[in-house]
C-alpha positions as a Markdown table, in Angstrom:
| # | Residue | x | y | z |
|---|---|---|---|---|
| 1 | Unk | -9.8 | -81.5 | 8.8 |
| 2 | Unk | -8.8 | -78.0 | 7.7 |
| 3 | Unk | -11.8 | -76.8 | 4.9 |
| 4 | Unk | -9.5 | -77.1 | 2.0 |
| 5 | Unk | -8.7 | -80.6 | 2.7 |
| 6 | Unk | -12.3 | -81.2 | 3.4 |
| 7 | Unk | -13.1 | -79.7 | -0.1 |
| 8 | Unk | -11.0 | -81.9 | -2.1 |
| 9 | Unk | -11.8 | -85.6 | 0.0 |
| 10 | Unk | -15.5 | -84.4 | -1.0 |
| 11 | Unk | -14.1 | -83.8 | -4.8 |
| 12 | Unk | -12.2 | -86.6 | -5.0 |
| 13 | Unk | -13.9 | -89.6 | -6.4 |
| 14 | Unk | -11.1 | -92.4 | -4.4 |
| 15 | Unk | -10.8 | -95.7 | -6.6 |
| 16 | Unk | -10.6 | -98.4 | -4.2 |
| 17 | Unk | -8.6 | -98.0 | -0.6 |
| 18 | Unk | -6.3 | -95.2 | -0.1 |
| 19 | Unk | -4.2 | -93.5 | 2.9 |
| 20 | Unk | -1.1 | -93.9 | 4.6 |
| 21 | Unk | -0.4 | -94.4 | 8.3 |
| 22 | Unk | 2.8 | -92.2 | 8.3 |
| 23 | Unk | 4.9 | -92.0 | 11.6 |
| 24 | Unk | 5.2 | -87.7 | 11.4 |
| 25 | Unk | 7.6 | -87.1 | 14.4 |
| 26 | Unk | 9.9 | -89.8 | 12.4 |
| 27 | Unk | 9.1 | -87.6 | 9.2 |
| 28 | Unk | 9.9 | -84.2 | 10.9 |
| 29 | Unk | 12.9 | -85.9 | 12.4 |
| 30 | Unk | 14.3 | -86.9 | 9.0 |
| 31 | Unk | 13.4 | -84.1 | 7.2 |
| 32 | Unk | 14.3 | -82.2 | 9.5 |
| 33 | Unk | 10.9 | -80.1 | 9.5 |
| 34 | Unk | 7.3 | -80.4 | 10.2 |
| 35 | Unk | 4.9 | -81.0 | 7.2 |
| 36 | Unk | 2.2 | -79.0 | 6.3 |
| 37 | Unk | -1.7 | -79.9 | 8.6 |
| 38 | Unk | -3.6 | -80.0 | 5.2 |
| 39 | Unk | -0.9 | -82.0 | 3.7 |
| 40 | Unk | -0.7 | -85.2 | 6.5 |
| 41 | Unk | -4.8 | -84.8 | 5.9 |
| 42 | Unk | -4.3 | -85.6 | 2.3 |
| 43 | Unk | -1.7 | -88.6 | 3.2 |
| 44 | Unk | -4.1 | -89.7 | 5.8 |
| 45 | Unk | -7.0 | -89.8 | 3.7 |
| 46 | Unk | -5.3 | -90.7 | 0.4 |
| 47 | Unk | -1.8 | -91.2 | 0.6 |
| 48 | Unk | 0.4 | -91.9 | -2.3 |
| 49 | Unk | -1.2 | -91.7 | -5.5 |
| 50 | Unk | -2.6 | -89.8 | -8.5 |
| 51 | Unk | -5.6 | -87.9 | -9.6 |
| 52 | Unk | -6.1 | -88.9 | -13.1 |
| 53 | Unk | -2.9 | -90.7 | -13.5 |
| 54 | Unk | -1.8 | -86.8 | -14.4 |
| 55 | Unk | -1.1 | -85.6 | -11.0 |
| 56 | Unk | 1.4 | -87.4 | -8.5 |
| 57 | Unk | 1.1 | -87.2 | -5.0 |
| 58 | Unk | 4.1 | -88.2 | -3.4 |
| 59 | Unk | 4.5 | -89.4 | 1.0 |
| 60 | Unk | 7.5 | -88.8 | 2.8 |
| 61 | Unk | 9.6 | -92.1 | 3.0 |
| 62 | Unk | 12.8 | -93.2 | 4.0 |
| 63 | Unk | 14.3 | -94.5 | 0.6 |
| 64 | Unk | 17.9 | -93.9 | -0.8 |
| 65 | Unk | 17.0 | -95.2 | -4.3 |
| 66 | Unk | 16.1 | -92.2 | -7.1 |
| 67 | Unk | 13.2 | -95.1 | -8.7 |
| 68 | Unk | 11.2 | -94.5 | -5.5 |
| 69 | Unk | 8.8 | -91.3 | -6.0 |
| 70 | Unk | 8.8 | -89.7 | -2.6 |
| 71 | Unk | 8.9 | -86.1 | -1.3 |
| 72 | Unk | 12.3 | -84.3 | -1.8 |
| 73 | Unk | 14.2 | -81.6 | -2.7 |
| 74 | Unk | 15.7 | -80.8 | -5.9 |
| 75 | Unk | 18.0 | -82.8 | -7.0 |
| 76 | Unk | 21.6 | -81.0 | -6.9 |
| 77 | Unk | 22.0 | -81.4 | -10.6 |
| 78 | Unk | 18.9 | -79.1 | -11.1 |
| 79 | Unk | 20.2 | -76.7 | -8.3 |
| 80 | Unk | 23.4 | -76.5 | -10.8 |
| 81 | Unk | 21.3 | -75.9 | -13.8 |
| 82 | Unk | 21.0 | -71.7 | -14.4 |
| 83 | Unk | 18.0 | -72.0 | -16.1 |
| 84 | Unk | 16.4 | -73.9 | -13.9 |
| 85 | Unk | 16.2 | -70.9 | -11.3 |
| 86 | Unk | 13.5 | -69.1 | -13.8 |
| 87 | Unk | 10.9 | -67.3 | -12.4 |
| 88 | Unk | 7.8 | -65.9 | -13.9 |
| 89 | Unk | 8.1 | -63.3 | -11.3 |
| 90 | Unk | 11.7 | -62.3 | -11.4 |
| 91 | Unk | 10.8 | -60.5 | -7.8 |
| 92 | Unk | 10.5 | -64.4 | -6.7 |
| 93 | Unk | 14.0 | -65.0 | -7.8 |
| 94 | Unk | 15.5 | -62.7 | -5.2 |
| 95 | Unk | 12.9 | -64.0 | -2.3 |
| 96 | Unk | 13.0 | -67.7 | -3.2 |
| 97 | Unk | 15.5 | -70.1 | -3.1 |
| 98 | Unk | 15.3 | -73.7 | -5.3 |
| 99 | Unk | 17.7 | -75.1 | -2.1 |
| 100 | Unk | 14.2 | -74.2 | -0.3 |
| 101 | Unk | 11.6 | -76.2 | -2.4 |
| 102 | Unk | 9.9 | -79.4 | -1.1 |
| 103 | Unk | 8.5 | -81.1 | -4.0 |
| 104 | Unk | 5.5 | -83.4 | -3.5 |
| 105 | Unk | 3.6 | -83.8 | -6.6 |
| 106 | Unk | 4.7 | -84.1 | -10.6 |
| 107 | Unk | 2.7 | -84.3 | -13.3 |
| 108 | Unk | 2.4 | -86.3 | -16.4 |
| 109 | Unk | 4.1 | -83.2 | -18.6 |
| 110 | Unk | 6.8 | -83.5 | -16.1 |
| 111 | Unk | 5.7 | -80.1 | -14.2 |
| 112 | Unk | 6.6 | -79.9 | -10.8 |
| 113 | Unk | 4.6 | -78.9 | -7.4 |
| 114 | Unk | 6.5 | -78.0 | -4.2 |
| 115 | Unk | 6.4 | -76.3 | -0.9 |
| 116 | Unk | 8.7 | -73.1 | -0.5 |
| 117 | Unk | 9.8 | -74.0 | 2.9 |
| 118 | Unk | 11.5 | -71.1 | 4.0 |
| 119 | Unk | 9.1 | -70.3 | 7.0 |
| 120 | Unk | 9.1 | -72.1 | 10.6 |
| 121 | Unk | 5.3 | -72.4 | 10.0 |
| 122 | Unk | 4.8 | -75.0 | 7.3 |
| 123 | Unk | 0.8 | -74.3 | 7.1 |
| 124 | Unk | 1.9 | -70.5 | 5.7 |
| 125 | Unk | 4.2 | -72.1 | 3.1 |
| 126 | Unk | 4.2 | -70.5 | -0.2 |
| 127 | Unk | 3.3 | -73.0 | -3.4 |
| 128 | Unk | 6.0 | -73.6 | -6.6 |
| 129 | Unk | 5.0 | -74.8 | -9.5 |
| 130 | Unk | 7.3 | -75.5 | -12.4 |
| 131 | Unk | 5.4 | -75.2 | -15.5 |
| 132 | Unk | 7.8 | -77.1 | -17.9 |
| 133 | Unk | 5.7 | -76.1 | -20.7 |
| 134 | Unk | 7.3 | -72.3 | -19.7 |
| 135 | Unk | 10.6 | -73.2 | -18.6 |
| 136 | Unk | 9.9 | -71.0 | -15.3 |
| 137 | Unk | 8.3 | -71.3 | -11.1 |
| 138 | Unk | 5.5 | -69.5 | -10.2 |
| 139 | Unk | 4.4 | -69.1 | -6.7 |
| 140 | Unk | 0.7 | -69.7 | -5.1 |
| 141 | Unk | -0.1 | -68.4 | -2.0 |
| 142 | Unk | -2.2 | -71.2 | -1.0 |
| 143 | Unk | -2.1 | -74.8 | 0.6 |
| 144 | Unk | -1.7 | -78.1 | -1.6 |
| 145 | Unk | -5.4 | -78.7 | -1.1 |
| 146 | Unk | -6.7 | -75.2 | -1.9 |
| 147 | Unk | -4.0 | -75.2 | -5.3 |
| 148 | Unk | -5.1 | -78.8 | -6.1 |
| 149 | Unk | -9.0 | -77.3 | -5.7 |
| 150 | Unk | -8.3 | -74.5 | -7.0 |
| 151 | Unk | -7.1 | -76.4 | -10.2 |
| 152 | Unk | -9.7 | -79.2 | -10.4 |
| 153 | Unk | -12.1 | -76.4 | -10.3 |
| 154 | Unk | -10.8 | -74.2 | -12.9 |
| 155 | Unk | -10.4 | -71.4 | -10.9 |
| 156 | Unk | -7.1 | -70.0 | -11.7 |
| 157 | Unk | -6.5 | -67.4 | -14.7 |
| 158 | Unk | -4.7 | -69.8 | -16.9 |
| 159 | Unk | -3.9 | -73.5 | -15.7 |
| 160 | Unk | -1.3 | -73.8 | -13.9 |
| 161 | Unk | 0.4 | -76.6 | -15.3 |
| 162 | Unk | 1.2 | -78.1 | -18.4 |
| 163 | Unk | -2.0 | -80.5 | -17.9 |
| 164 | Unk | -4.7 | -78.5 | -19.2 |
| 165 | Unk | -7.0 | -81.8 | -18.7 |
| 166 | Unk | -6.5 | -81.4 | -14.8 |
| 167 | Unk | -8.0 | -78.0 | -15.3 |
| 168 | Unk | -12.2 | -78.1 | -14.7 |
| 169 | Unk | -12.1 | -81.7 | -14.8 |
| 170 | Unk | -15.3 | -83.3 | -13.8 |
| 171 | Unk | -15.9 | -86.1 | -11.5 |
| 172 | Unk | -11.9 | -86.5 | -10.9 |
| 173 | Unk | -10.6 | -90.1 | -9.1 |
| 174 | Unk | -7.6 | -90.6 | -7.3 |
| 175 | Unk | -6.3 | -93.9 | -6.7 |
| 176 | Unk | -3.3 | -94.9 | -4.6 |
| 177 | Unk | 0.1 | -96.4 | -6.2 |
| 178 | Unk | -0.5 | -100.1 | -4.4 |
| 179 | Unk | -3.6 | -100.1 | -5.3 |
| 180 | Unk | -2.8 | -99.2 | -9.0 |
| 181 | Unk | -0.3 | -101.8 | -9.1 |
| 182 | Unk | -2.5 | -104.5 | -8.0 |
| 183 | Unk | -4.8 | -103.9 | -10.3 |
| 184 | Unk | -1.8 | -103.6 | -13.4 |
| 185 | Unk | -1.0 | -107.1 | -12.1 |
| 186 | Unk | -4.7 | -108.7 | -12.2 |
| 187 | Unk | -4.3 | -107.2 | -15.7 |
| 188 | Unk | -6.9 | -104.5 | -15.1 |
| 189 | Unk | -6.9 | -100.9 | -16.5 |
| 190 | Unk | -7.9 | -99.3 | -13.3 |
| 191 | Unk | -7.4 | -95.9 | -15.4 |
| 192 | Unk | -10.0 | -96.7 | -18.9 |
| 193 | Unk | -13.6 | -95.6 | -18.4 |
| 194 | Unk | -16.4 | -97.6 | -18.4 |
């Protein structure tokens, strides 16, 4: 595993079974690009999920219906919206595209996380993260591991996402949507602390 991938699976507290067995030559095929190495780590290893029930990890999947949380572009409506092109560098407006982004995490505060995948090498990938609390992207130059680290640590200048609980958070747990919904149906909590 790449060292930021191996820093969050020893970060990660996971609540019960996790991963995904994901077919990545299908993937590339219908996305029509490879996925980040750290990235099919993390779907190995956890899959879909969230950390805290404030951080959504999405998996690639072949689904037509806008219910289904996978990993996706924008959706066209946004790509129409001019504010939604905001940058809190406006350098990163004339180098970055939203037709470019790759989104595969939200949060609770309905922030955004996303690959720039403008590069044939999707391991150098820049990060974009819309902070809805700002109303603008910022980019990370940085894998989804190292950002998600990076963030459960504390380690940026000001968190950065609306989900100032994610920031520093101790002993964090991630647990996978099938496993959340089994437990939903048992009538369990699998979120309230003991």
């Amino acid at each position: 595993m790449t060292d930021h991938a191996t820093e969050l699976a020893e970060l990660l507290t996971r609540l019960g079974d996790g991963g995904d067995a994901v077919d990545w030559k299908a993937v590339e095929q219908e996305y029509g690009t490879p996925f980040p190495q750290d990235y099919m780590e993390f779907v190995a290893n956890f899959g879909d999920g969230s950390i805290e029930e404030m951080l959504w990890i999405a998996i690639p999947v072949s689904a037509t219906d806008p219910l289904v949380r996978r990993v996706d572009r924008l959706p066209q409506q946004i790509l129409e919206y001019p504010e939604a092109n905001e940058w809190d560098d406006p350098a990163a407006a004339d180098e970055y595209r939203l037709e470019d982004v790759l989104v595969w995490g939200e949060t609770s505060e309905a922030d955004v996380l996303g690959w720039i995948s403008n590069g044939p090498d999707p391991d150098e990938w820049p990060l974009a993260v819309f902070s809805r609390g700002d109303g603008s992207w910022s980019v990370y130059h940085c894998t989804m591991s190292e950002f998600i680290v990076r963030l459960l640590r504390s380690e940026f200048d000001r968190c950065p996402v609306g989900v100032s609980r994610l920031s520093g958070l101790a002993n964090p747990r991630f647990l996978h949507t099938s496993e959340e919904s089994r437990l939903r149906e048992l009538g369990i909590n699998p979120w309230s602390r003991q």
